[in-house]
CSV table of C-alpha atoms (C1' of nucleotides) in Angstrom, one decimal:
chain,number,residue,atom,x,y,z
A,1,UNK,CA,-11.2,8.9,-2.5
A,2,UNK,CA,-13.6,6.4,-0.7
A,3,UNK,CA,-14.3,9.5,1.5
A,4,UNK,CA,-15.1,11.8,-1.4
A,5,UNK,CA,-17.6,9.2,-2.5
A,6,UNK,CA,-19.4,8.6,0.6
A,7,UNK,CA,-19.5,12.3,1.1
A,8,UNK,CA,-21.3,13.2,-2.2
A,9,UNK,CA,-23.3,10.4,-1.9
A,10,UNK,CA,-24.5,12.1,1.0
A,11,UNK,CA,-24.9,16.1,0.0
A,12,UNK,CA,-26.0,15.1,-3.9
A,13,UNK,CA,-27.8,11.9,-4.2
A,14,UNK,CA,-31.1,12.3,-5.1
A,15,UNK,CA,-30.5,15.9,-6.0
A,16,UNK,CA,-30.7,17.6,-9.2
A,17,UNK,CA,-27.8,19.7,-11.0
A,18,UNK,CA,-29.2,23.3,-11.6
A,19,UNK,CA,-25.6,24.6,-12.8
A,20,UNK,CA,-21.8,23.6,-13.7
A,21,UNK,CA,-19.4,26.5,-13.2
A,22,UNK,CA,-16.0,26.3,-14.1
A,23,UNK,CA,-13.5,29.0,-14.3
A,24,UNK,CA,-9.9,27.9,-14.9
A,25,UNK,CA,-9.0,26.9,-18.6
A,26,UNK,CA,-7.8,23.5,-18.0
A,27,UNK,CA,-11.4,22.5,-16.7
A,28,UNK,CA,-13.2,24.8,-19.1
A,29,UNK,CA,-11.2,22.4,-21.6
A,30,UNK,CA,-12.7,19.1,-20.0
A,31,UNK,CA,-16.2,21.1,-20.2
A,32,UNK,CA,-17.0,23.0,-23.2
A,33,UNK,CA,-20.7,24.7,-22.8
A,34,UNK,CA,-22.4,22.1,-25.1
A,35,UNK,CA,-21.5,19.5,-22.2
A,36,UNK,CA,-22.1,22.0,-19.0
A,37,UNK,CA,-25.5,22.5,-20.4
A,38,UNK,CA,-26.3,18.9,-21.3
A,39,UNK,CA,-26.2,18.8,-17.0
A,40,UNK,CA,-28.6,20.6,-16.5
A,41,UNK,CA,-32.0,19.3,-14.6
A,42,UNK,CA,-30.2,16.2,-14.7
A,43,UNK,CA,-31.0,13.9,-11.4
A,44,UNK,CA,-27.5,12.8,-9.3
A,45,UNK,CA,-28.3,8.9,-9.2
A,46,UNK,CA,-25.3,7.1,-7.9
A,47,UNK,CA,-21.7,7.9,-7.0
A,48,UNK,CA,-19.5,5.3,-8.0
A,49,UNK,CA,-15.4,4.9,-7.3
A,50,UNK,CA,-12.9,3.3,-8.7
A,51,UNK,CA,-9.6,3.7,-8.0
A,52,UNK,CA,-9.0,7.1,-7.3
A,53,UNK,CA,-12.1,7.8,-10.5
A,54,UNK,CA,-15.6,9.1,-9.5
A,55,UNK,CA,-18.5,8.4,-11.6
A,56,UNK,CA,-21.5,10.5,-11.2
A,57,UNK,CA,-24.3,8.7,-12.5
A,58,UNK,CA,-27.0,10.8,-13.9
A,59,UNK,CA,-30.4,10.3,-15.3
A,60,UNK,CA,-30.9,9.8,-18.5
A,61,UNK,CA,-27.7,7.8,-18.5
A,62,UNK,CA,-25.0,10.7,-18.7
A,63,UNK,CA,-22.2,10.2,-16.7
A,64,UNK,CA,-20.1,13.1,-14.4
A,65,UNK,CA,-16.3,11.9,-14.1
A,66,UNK,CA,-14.3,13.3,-11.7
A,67,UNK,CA,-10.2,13.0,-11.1
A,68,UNK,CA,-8.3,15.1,-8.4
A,69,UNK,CA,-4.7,14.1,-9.7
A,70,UNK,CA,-2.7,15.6,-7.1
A,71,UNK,CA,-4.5,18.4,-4.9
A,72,UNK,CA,-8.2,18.2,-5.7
A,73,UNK,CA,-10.8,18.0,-2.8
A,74,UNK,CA,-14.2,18.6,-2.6
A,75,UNK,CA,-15.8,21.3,-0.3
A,76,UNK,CA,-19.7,21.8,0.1
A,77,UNK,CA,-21.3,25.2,0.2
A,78,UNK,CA,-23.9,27.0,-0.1
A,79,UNK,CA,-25.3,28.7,-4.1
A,80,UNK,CA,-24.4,32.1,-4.2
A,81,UNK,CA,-21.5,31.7,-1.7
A,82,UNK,CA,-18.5,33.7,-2.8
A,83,UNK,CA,-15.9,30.9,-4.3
A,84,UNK,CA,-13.1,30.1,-1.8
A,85,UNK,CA,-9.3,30.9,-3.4
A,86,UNK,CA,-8.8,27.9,-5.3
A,87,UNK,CA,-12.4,27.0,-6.7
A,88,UNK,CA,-11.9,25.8,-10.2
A,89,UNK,CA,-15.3,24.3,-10.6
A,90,UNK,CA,-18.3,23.8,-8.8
A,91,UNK,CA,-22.1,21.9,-8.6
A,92,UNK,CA,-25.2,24.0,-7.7
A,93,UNK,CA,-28.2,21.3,-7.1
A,94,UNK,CA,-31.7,22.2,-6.6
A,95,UNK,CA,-31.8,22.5,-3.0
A,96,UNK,CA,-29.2,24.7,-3.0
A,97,UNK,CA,-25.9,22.5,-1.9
A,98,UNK,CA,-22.9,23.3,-3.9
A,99,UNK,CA,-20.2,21.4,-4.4
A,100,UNK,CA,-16.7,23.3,-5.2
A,101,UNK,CA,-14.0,21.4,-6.6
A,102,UNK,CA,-10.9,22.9,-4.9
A,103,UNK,CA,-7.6,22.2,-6.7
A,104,UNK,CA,-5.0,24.8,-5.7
A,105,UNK,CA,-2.9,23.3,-8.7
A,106,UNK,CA,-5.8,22.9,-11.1
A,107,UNK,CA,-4.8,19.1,-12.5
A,108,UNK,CA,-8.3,17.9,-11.7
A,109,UNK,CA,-9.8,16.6,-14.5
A,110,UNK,CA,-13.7,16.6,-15.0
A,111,UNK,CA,-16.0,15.3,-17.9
A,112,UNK,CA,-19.1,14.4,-19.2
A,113,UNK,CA,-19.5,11.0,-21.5
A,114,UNK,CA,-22.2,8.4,-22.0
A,115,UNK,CA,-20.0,5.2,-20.7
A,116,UNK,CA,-17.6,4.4,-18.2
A,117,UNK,CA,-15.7,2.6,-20.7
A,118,UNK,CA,-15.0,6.2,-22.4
A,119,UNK,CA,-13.1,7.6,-19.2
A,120,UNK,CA,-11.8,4.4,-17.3
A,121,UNK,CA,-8.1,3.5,-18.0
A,122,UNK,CA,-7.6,-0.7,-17.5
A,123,UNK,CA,-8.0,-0.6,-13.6
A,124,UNK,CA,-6.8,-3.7,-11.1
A,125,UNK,CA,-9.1,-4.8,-8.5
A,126,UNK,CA,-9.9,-2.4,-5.5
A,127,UNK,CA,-8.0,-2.9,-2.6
A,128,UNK,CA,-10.4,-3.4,-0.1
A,129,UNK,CA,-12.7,-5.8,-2.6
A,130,UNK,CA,-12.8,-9.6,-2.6
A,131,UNK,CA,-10.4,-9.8,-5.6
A,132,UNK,CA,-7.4,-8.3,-4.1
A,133,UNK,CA,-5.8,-11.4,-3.3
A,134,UNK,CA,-2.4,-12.3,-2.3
A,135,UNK,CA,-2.3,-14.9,-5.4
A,136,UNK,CA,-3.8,-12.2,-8.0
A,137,UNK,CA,-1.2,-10.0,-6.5
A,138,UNK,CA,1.6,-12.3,-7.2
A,139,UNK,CA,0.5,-13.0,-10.5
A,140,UNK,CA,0.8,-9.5,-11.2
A,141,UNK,CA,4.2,-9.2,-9.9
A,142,UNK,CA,5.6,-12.4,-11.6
A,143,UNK,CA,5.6,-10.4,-15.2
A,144,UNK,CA,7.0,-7.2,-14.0
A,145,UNK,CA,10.8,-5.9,-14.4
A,146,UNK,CA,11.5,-3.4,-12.2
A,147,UNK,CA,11.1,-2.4,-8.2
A,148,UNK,CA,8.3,-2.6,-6.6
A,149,UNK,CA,7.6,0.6,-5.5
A,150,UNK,CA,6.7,1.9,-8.5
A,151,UNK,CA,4.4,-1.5,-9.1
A,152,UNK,CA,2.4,-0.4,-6.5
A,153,UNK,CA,1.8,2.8,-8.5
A,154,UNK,CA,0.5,1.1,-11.9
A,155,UNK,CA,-3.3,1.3,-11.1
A,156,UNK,CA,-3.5,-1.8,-13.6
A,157,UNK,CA,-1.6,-3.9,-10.7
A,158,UNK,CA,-4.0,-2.5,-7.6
A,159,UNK,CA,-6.4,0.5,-8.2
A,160,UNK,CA,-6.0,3.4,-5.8
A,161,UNK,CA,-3.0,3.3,-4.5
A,162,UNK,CA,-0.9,6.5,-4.3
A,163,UNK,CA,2.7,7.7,-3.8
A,164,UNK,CA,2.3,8.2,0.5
A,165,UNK,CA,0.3,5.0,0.8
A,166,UNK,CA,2.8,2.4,-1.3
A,167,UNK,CA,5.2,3.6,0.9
A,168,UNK,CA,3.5,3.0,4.0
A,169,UNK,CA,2.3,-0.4,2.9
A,170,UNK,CA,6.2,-1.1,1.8
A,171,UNK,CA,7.2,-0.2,5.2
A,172,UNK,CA,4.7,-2.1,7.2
A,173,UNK,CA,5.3,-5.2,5.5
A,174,UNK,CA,9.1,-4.7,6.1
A,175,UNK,CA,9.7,-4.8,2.1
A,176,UNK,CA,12.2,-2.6,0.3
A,177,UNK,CA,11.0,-0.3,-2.4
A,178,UNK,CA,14.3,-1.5,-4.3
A,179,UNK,CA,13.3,-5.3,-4.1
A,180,UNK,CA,12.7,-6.3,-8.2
A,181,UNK,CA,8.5,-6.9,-7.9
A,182,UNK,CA,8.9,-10.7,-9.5
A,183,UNK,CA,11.4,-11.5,-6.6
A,184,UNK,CA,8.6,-11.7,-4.0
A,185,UNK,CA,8.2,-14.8,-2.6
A,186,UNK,CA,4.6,-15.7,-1.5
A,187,UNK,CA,5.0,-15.2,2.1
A,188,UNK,CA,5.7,-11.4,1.3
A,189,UNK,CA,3.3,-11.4,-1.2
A,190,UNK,CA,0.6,-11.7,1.5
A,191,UNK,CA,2.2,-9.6,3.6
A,192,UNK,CA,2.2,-6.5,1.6
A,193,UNK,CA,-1.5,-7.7,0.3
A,194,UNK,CA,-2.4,-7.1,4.4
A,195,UNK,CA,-0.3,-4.5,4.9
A,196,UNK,CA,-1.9,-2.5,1.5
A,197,UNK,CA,-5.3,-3.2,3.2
A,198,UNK,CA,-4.2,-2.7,6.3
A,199,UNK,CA,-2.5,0.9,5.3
A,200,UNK,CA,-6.2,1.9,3.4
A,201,UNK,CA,-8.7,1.1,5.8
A,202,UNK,CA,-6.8,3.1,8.5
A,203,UNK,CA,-6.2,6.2,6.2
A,204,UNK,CA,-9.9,5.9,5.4
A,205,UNK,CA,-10.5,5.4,9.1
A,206,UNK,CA,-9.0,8.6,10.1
A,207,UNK,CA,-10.4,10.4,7.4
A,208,UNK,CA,-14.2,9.6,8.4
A,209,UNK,CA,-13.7,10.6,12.2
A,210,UNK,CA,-9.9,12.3,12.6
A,211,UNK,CA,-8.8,11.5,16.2
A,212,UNK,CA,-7.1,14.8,18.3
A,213,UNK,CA,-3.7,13.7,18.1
A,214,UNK,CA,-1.4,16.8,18.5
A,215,UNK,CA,-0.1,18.8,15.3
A,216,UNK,CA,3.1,18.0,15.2
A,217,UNK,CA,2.9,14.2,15.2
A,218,UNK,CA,2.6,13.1,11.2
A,219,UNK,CA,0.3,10.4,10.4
A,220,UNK,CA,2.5,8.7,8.2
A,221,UNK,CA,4.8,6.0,9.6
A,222,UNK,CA,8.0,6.9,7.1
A,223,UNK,CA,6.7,9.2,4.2
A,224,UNK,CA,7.7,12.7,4.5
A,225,UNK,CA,10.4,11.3,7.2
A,226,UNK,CA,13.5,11.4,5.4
A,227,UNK,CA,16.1,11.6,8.3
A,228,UNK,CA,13.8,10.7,11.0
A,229,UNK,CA,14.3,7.8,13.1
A,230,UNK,CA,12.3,4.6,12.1
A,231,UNK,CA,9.3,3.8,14.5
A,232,UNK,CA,10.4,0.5,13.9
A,233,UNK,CA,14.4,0.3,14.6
A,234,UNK,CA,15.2,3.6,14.7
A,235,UNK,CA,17.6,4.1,11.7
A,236,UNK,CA,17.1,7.0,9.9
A,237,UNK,CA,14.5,7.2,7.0
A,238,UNK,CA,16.2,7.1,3.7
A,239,UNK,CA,14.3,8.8,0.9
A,240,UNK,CA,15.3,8.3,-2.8
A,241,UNK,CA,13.7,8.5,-6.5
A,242,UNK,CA,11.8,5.7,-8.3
A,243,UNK,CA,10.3,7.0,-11.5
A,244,UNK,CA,10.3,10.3,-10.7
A,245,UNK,CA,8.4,10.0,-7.3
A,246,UNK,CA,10.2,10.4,-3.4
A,247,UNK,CA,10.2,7.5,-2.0
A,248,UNK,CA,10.9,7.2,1.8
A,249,UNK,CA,12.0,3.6,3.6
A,250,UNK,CA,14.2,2.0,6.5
A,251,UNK,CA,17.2,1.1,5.3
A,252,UNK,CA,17.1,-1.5,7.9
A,253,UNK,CA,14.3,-2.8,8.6
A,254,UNK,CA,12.6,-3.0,4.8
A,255,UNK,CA,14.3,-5.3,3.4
A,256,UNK,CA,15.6,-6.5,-0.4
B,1,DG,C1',11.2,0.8,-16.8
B,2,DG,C1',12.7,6.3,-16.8
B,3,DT,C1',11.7,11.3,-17.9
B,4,DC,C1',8.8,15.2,-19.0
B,5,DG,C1',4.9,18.1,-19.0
B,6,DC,C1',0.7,19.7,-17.1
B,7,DC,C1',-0.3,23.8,-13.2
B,8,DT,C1',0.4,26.5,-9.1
B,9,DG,C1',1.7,27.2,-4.5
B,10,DG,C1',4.5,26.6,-0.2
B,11,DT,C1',8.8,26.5,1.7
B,12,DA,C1',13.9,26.5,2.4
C,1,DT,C1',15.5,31.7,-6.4
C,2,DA,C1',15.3,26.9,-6.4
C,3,DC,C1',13.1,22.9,-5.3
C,4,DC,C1',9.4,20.1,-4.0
C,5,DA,C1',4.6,18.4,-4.2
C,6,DG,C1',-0.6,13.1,-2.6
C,7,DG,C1',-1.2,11.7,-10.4
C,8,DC,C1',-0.9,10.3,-14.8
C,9,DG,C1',-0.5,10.1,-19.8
C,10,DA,C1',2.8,10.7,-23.6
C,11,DC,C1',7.1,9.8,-24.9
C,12,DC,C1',11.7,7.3,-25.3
DNA sequence: GGTCGCCTGGTA
DNA sequence: TACCAGGCGACC
């Protein structure tokens, strides 16, 4: 999501909106005409993120917000460009950038309000900000029931993280999905606050400038392994179901 | 907390 | 044909 932002505050800062499009029914929901139109000639100020929210500020003190749910992405083009395949919406600016919104299953949501407060849900901090701490983190825990995988997933506890990601911070600080949150002593507290960082920065890393590793190597140290050996131990990668999510871990090296 | 629904596509 | 999918809000 940090890459989304960066990249339209490249291609549409600055720039003004000339024309919304949408054409699948779920965003023509989010955008009736009345708020389509009310984009018009309206200048792109600042792209803010939070979480896995993007807030186009605009002049005249309208806000854009953006969600890609599950499969959304951004791709830039050029007006007048046939759509790709799975266009559901897209941005024409005056100089002739577009911006496509590119969700094969279409549960992006986008939307036009005056405040942030009308969009935002309660948020925790950002990962990589000065208030993810390992004792805000802790505090959070200490009232949970519950595992804490799918802690990690409550954007109230930390904002951004996501289903691939918890599990990659799980395994790199050696913590079991299964472990009750509130059991976390300290020590492992600050290791799965590092490891969470840790995890982030390197996704975003790759993102900005992917390296040439071969194909057939995953990126991901255990999700999507399920059987695999651990890059760890070696045992095989266990995957299970917390709350309705898979949730892949070493059965042997994360421990409870 | 868990489960379902939203949508559609890719894969076994 | 069935199952799975990077999210999340509504529901129990």
């Amino acid at each position: 999501m940090e890459a989304a932002r960066r990249m339209l505050a490249r291609e549409a800062c600055g720039k003004t909106i000339v024309e919304l499009g949408v054409r699948h029914p779920t965003l023509r929901r989010c955008l009736p005409p009345r708020g389509r139109r009310a984009l018009r000639g309206r200048r792109i100020e600042r792209i803010e993120r939070r979480g896995k929210h993007q807030l186009m500020h605009l002049s005249g003190g309208l806000l854009l917000h953006v969600h890609f749910r599950m499969t959304g992405d951004w791709t830039v083009g050029r007006a007048g460009e046939p759509l790709p395949r799975f266009a559901r919406a897209w941005i024409d600016l005056d100089d002739g950038t577009r911006l496509v919104l590119e969700d094969p299953r279409a549960l992006s949501s986008m939307s036009v309000r005056a405040t942030a407060a009308e969009v935002l849900p309660r948020l925790g901090p950002e990962p990589l900000g000065d208030e993810f701490t390992a004792a805000a983190m802790a505090a959070g825990l200490a009232r949970r029931r519950g595992p804490i995988k799918p802690a990690l997933l409550d954007q109230r506890l930390v904002a951004g993280l996501g289903n691939i990601y918890a599990a990659e911070a799980l395994w790199l600080a050696k913590i079991s999905p299964r472990a009750p949150a509130a059991s976390l002593h300290r020590l492992r507290v600050e290791r799965l606050v590092r490891a969470v960082r840790h995890v982030l920065e390197h996704a975003l890393a790759e993102v900005m400038a992917p390296s040439s590793e071969d194909g057939t190597a995953s990126r991901f140290r255990v999700y999507d392994r399920e059987g695999l050996p651990c890059r760890r131990c070696a045992a095989p990668i266990r995957r299970i179901v917390q709350a309705g999510r898979s949730t892949y871990y070493c059965p042997r090296c994360q421990r409870a």
